[in-house]
Amino acid sequence: MAELSGEQKLRIVLESIIRNVPKEEQCKKYGVAEKDFQDWHDHLIKNGGRIFEPEFGQKRERVRKIRKAGPLTKAVLAISLLVNLSGLIVWGVMRYLEETRSPVAMAKEEQIPE
């Protein structure tokens, strides 16, 4: 049997739940293994509520767009990430150096030249 789509799996499980069809009968009708059916059922019960969350599908769409992006777009994205990361590293080093200056050096900086 060909691989079933997510929608087909959902319909098979929902039909069993709504019409109160026993798992064995449903599996026989559609030619699927009982273990597969149980996995689909458990997945639906565990994750079904997520479709009502406001962010549902947005993360997948962003990932899909990045995967479809051309090589130039991916290169620009990689460069942008590297620039941001290097900026954070420089900022962190500057903060570290500022916090670890010796008290003598700080006192000399604070003195007013005559």
mmCIF file with all atom_site columns, C-alpha atoms in Angstrom:
data_model
loop_
_atom_site.group_PDB
_atom_site.id
_atom_site.type_symbol
_atom_site.label_atom_id
_atom_site.label_alt_id
_atom_site.label_comp_id
_atom_site.label_asym_id
_atom_site.label_entity_id
_atom_site.label_seq_id
_atom_site.pdbx_PDB_ins_code
_atom_site.Cartn_x
_atom_site.Cartn_y
_atom_site.Cartn_z
_atom_site.occupancy
_atom_site.B_iso_or_equiv
_atom_site.pdbx_formal_charge
_atom_site.auth_seq_id
_atom_site.auth_comp_id
_atom_site.auth_asym_id
_atom_site.auth_atom_id
_atom_site.pdbx_PDB_model_num
ATOM 1   C CA . MET A 1 1   ? 0.000   0.000  0.000  1.00 0.00 ? 1   MET A CA 1
ATOM 2   C CA . ALA A 1 2   ? 1.220   3.496  -0.824 1.00 0.00 ? 2   ALA A CA 1
ATOM 3   C CA . GLU A 1 3   ? 2.272   5.851  1.961  1.00 0.00 ? 3   GLU A CA 1
ATOM 4   C CA . LEU A 1 4   ? -0.730  7.678  3.370  1.00 0.00 ? 4   LEU A CA 1
ATOM 5   C CA . SER A 1 5   ? -0.762  11.450 3.665  1.00 0.00 ? 5   SER A CA 1
ATOM 6   C CA . GLY A 1 6   ? -1.232  13.169 6.987  1.00 0.00 ? 6   GLY A CA 1
ATOM 7   C CA . GLU A 1 7   ? -4.777  14.097 6.030  1.00 0.00 ? 7   GLU A CA 1
ATOM 8   C CA . GLN A 1 8   ? -5.632  10.483 5.170  1.00 0.00 ? 8   GLN A CA 1
ATOM 9   C CA . LYS A 1 9   ? -4.269  9.262  8.506  1.00 0.00 ? 9   LYS A CA 1
ATOM 10  C CA . LEU A 1 10  ? -6.308  11.921 10.302 1.00 0.00 ? 10  LEU A CA 1
ATOM 11  C CA . ARG A 1 11  ? -9.488  10.901 8.484  1.00 0.00 ? 11  ARG A CA 1
ATOM 12  C CA . ILE A 1 12  ? -8.963  7.221  9.318  1.00 0.00 ? 12  ILE A CA 1
ATOM 13  C CA . VAL A 1 13  ? -8.447  7.949  13.018 1.00 0.00 ? 13  VAL A CA 1
ATOM 14  C CA . LEU A 1 14  ? -11.302 10.468 13.231 1.00 0.00 ? 14  LEU A CA 1
ATOM 15  C CA . GLU A 1 15  ? -13.682 8.090  11.464 1.00 0.00 ? 15  GLU A CA 1
ATOM 16  C CA . SER A 1 16  ? -12.872 5.447  14.050 1.00 0.00 ? 16  SER A CA 1
ATOM 17  C CA . ILE A 1 17  ? -13.436 7.889  16.920 1.00 0.00 ? 17  ILE A CA 1
ATOM 18  C CA . ILE A 1 18  ? -16.590 9.580  15.594 1.00 0.00 ? 18  ILE A CA 1
ATOM 19  C CA . ARG A 1 19  ? -18.348 6.436  14.359 1.00 0.00 ? 19  ARG A CA 1
ATOM 20  C CA . ASN A 1 20  ? -17.089 4.333  17.260 1.00 0.00 ? 20  ASN A CA 1
ATOM 21  C CA . VAL A 1 21  ? -15.501 1.805  14.888 1.00 0.00 ? 21  VAL A CA 1
ATOM 22  C CA . PRO A 1 22  ? -13.193 -0.697 16.641 1.00 0.00 ? 22  PRO A CA 1
ATOM 23  C CA . LYS A 1 23  ? -9.503  -0.323 15.863 1.00 0.00 ? 23  LYS A CA 1
ATOM 24  C CA . GLU A 1 24  ? -9.242  -3.825 14.392 1.00 0.00 ? 24  GLU A CA 1
ATOM 25  C CA . GLU A 1 25  ? -12.113 -3.207 11.974 1.00 0.00 ? 25  GLU A CA 1
ATOM 26  C CA . GLN A 1 26  ? -10.753 0.187  10.906 1.00 0.00 ? 26  GLN A CA 1
ATOM 27  C CA . CYS A 1 27  ? -7.288  -1.248 10.274 1.00 0.00 ? 27  CYS A CA 1
ATOM 28  C CA . LYS A 1 28  ? -8.724  -4.083 8.185  1.00 0.00 ? 28  LYS A CA 1
ATOM 29  C CA . LYS A 1 29  ? -10.896 -1.665 6.172  1.00 0.00 ? 29  LYS A CA 1
ATOM 30  C CA . TYR A 1 30  ? -7.934  0.553  5.211  1.00 0.00 ? 30  TYR A CA 1
ATOM 31  C CA . GLY A 1 31  ? -5.207  -2.104 5.200  1.00 0.00 ? 31  GLY A CA 1
ATOM 32  C CA . VAL A 1 32  ? -3.053  -0.533 7.894  1.00 0.00 ? 32  VAL A CA 1
ATOM 33  C CA . ALA A 1 33  ? -1.182  -2.136 10.772 1.00 0.00 ? 33  ALA A CA 1
ATOM 34  C CA . GLU A 1 34  ? -2.770  -1.780 14.192 1.00 0.00 ? 34  GLU A CA 1
ATOM 35  C CA . LYS A 1 35  ? 0.491   -0.391 15.588 1.00 0.00 ? 35  LYS A CA 1
ATOM 36  C CA . ASP A 1 36  ? 0.532   2.352  12.935 1.00 0.00 ? 36  ASP A CA 1
ATOM 37  C CA . PHE A 1 37  ? -3.094  3.174  13.648 1.00 0.00 ? 37  PHE A CA 1
ATOM 38  C CA . GLN A 1 38  ? -2.405  3.364  17.386 1.00 0.00 ? 38  GLN A CA 1
ATOM 39  C CA . ASP A 1 39  ? 0.610   5.637  16.768 1.00 0.00 ? 39  ASP A CA 1
ATOM 40  C CA . TRP A 1 40  ? -1.544  7.977  14.656 1.00 0.00 ? 40  TRP A CA 1
ATOM 41  C CA . HIS A 1 41  ? -4.293  7.938  17.296 1.00 0.00 ? 41  HIS A CA 1
ATOM 42  C CA . ASP A 1 42  ? -1.845  8.712  20.118 1.00 0.00 ? 42  ASP A CA 1
ATOM 43  C CA . HIS A 1 43  ? -0.207  11.470 18.069 1.00 0.00 ? 43  HIS A CA 1
ATOM 44  C CA . LEU A 1 44  ? -3.604  13.064 17.388 1.00 0.00 ? 44  LEU A CA 1
ATOM 45  C CA . ILE A 1 45  ? -4.605  12.938 21.044 1.00 0.00 ? 45  ILE A CA 1
ATOM 46  C CA . LYS A 1 46  ? -1.249  14.304 22.218 1.00 0.00 ? 46  LYS A CA 1
ATOM 47  C CA . ASN A 1 47  ? -0.743  17.054 19.616 1.00 0.00 ? 47  ASN A CA 1
ATOM 48  C CA . GLY A 1 48  ? -4.190  17.778 18.198 1.00 0.00 ? 48  GLY A CA 1
ATOM 49  C CA . GLY A 1 49  ? -4.779  20.814 20.405 1.00 0.00 ? 49  GLY A CA 1
ATOM 50  C CA . ARG A 1 50  ? -1.814  22.646 18.883 1.00 0.00 ? 50  ARG A CA 1
ATOM 51  C CA . ILE A 1 51  ? -3.801  23.509 15.765 1.00 0.00 ? 51  ILE A CA 1
ATOM 52  C CA . PHE A 1 52  ? -5.724  26.022 17.865 1.00 0.00 ? 52  PHE A CA 1
ATOM 53  C CA . GLU A 1 53  ? -2.601  27.871 19.012 1.00 0.00 ? 53  GLU A CA 1
ATOM 54  C CA . PRO A 1 54  ? -2.000  31.262 17.329 1.00 0.00 ? 54  PRO A CA 1
ATOM 55  C CA . GLU A 1 55  ? 1.493   30.339 16.067 1.00 0.00 ? 55  GLU A CA 1
ATOM 56  C CA . PHE A 1 56  ? 0.377   27.052 14.474 1.00 0.00 ? 56  PHE A CA 1
ATOM 57  C CA . GLY A 1 57  ? 2.103   26.529 11.135 1.00 0.00 ? 57  GLY A CA 1
ATOM 58  C CA . GLN A 1 58  ? 4.149   29.744 11.181 1.00 0.00 ? 58  GLN A CA 1
ATOM 59  C CA . LYS A 1 59  ? 7.441   28.095 12.139 1.00 0.00 ? 59  LYS A CA 1
ATOM 60  C CA . ARG A 1 60  ? 7.049   25.456 9.456  1.00 0.00 ? 60  ARG A CA 1
ATOM 61  C CA . GLU A 1 61  ? 6.317   28.124 6.867  1.00 0.00 ? 61  GLU A CA 1
ATOM 62  C CA . ARG A 1 62  ? 9.510   30.030 7.768  1.00 0.00 ? 62  ARG A CA 1
ATOM 63  C CA . VAL A 1 63  ? 11.600  26.857 7.526  1.00 0.00 ? 63  VAL A CA 1
ATOM 64  C CA . ARG A 1 64  ? 9.964   25.975 4.206  1.00 0.00 ? 64  ARG A CA 1
ATOM 65  C CA . LYS A 1 65  ? 10.768  29.438 2.808  1.00 0.00 ? 65  LYS A CA 1
ATOM 66  C CA . ILE A 1 66  ? 14.414  29.144 3.877  1.00 0.00 ? 66  ILE A CA 1
ATOM 67  C CA . ARG A 1 67  ? 14.712  25.702 2.290  1.00 0.00 ? 67  ARG A CA 1
ATOM 68  C CA . LYS A 1 68  ? 13.244  26.999 -0.972 1.00 0.00 ? 68  LYS A CA 1
ATOM 69  C CA . ALA A 1 69  ? 15.509  30.063 -0.970 1.00 0.00 ? 69  ALA A CA 1
ATOM 70  C CA . GLY A 1 70  ? 18.197  30.281 -3.594 1.00 0.00 ? 70  GLY A CA 1
ATOM 71  C CA . PRO A 1 71  ? 21.929  30.112 -2.907 1.00 0.00 ? 71  PRO A CA 1
ATOM 72  C CA . LEU A 1 72  ? 22.318  33.904 -2.905 1.00 0.00 ? 72  LEU A CA 1
ATOM 73  C CA . THR A 1 73  ? 19.602  34.329 -0.293 1.00 0.00 ? 73  THR A CA 1
ATOM 74  C CA . LYS A 1 74  ? 21.160  31.623 1.859  1.00 0.00 ? 74  LYS A CA 1
ATOM 75  C CA . ALA A 1 75  ? 24.584  33.281 1.553  1.00 0.00 ? 75  ALA A CA 1
ATOM 76  C CA . VAL A 1 76  ? 23.156  36.651 2.618  1.00 0.00 ? 76  VAL A CA 1
ATOM 77  C CA . LEU A 1 77  ? 21.413  34.992 5.552  1.00 0.00 ? 77  LEU A CA 1
ATOM 78  C CA . ALA A 1 78  ? 24.636  33.241 6.620  1.00 0.00 ? 78  ALA A CA 1
ATOM 79  C CA . ILE A 1 79  ? 26.647  36.475 6.374  1.00 0.00 ? 79  ILE A CA 1
ATOM 80  C CA . SER A 1 80  ? 24.019  38.320 8.380  1.00 0.00 ? 80  SER A CA 1
ATOM 81  C CA . LEU A 1 81  ? 24.157  35.685 11.105 1.00 0.00 ? 81  LEU A CA 1
ATOM 82  C CA . LEU A 1 82  ? 27.963  35.816 11.201 1.00 0.00 ? 82  LEU A CA 1
ATOM 83  C CA . VAL A 1 83  ? 27.987  39.628 11.443 1.00 0.00 ? 83  VAL A CA 1
ATOM 84  C CA . ASN A 1 84  ? 25.492  39.543 14.301 1.00 0.00 ? 84  ASN A CA 1
ATOM 85  C CA . LEU A 1 85  ? 27.456  36.830 16.088 1.00 0.00 ? 85  LEU A CA 1
ATOM 86  C CA . SER A 1 86  ? 30.749  38.695 15.704 1.00 0.00 ? 86  SER A CA 1
ATOM 87  C CA . GLY A 1 87  ? 29.104  41.860 17.051 1.00 0.00 ? 87  GLY A CA 1
ATOM 88  C CA . LEU A 1 88  ? 27.967  39.961 20.137 1.00 0.00 ? 88  LEU A CA 1
ATOM 89  C CA . ILE A 1 89  ? 31.451  38.530 20.638 1.00 0.00 ? 89  ILE A CA 1
ATOM 90  C CA . VAL A 1 90  ? 33.086  41.973 20.385 1.00 0.00 ? 90  VAL A CA 1
ATOM 91  C CA . TRP A 1 91  ? 30.535  43.417 22.806 1.00 0.00 ? 91  TRP A CA 1
ATOM 92  C CA . GLY A 1 92  ? 31.176  40.576 25.262 1.00 0.00 ? 92  GLY A CA 1
ATOM 93  C CA . VAL A 1 93  ? 34.957  41.001 25.086 1.00 0.00 ? 93  VAL A CA 1
ATOM 94  C CA . MET A 1 94  ? 34.635  44.762 25.626 1.00 0.00 ? 94  MET A CA 1
ATOM 95  C CA . ARG A 1 95  ? 32.400  44.214 28.659 1.00 0.00 ? 95  ARG A CA 1
ATOM 96  C CA . TYR A 1 96  ? 34.813  41.652 30.054 1.00 0.00 ? 96  TYR A CA 1
ATOM 97  C CA . LEU A 1 97  ? 37.822  43.923 29.583 1.00 0.00 ? 97  LEU A CA 1
ATOM 98  C CA . GLU A 1 98  ? 35.970  46.845 31.126 1.00 0.00 ? 98  GLU A CA 1
ATOM 99  C CA . GLU A 1 99  ? 35.031  44.826 34.206 1.00 0.00 ? 99  GLU A CA 1
ATOM 100 C CA . THR A 1 100 ? 38.504  43.342 34.698 1.00 0.00 ? 100 THR A CA 1
ATOM 101 C CA . ARG A 1 101 ? 40.537  46.562 34.517 1.00 0.00 ? 101 ARG A CA 1
ATOM 102 C CA . SER A 1 102 ? 42.843  46.986 37.481 1.00 0.00 ? 102 SER A CA 1
ATOM 103 C CA . PRO A 1 103 ? 41.902  49.542 40.156 1.00 0.00 ? 103 PRO A CA 1
ATOM 104 C CA . VAL A 1 104 ? 45.249  51.333 39.583 1.00 0.00 ? 104 VAL A CA 1
ATOM 105 C CA . ALA A 1 105 ? 44.483  51.860 35.892 1.00 0.00 ? 105 ALA A CA 1
ATOM 106 C CA . MET A 1 106 ? 41.006  53.126 36.738 1.00 0.00 ? 106 MET A CA 1
ATOM 107 C CA . ALA A 1 107 ? 42.443  55.552 39.324 1.00 0.00 ? 107 ALA A CA 1
ATOM 108 C CA . LYS A 1 108 ? 44.942  56.903 36.789 1.00 0.00 ? 108 LYS A CA 1
ATOM 109 C CA . GLU A 1 109 ? 42.152  57.504 34.273 1.00 0.00 ? 109 GLU A CA 1
ATOM 110 C CA . GLU A 1 110 ? 40.138  59.425 36.857 1.00 0.00 ? 110 GLU A CA 1
ATOM 111 C CA . GLN A 1 111 ? 43.007  61.790 37.801 1.00 0.00 ? 111 GLN A CA 1
ATOM 112 C CA . ILE A 1 112 ? 42.781  65.238 36.302 1.00 0.00 ? 112 ILE A CA 1
ATOM 113 C CA . PRO A 1 113 ? 46.026  66.378 34.635 1.00 0.00 ? 113 PRO A CA 1
ATOM 114 C CA . GLU A 1 114 ? 47.530  69.579 36.127 1.00 0.00 ? 114 GLU A CA 1
#
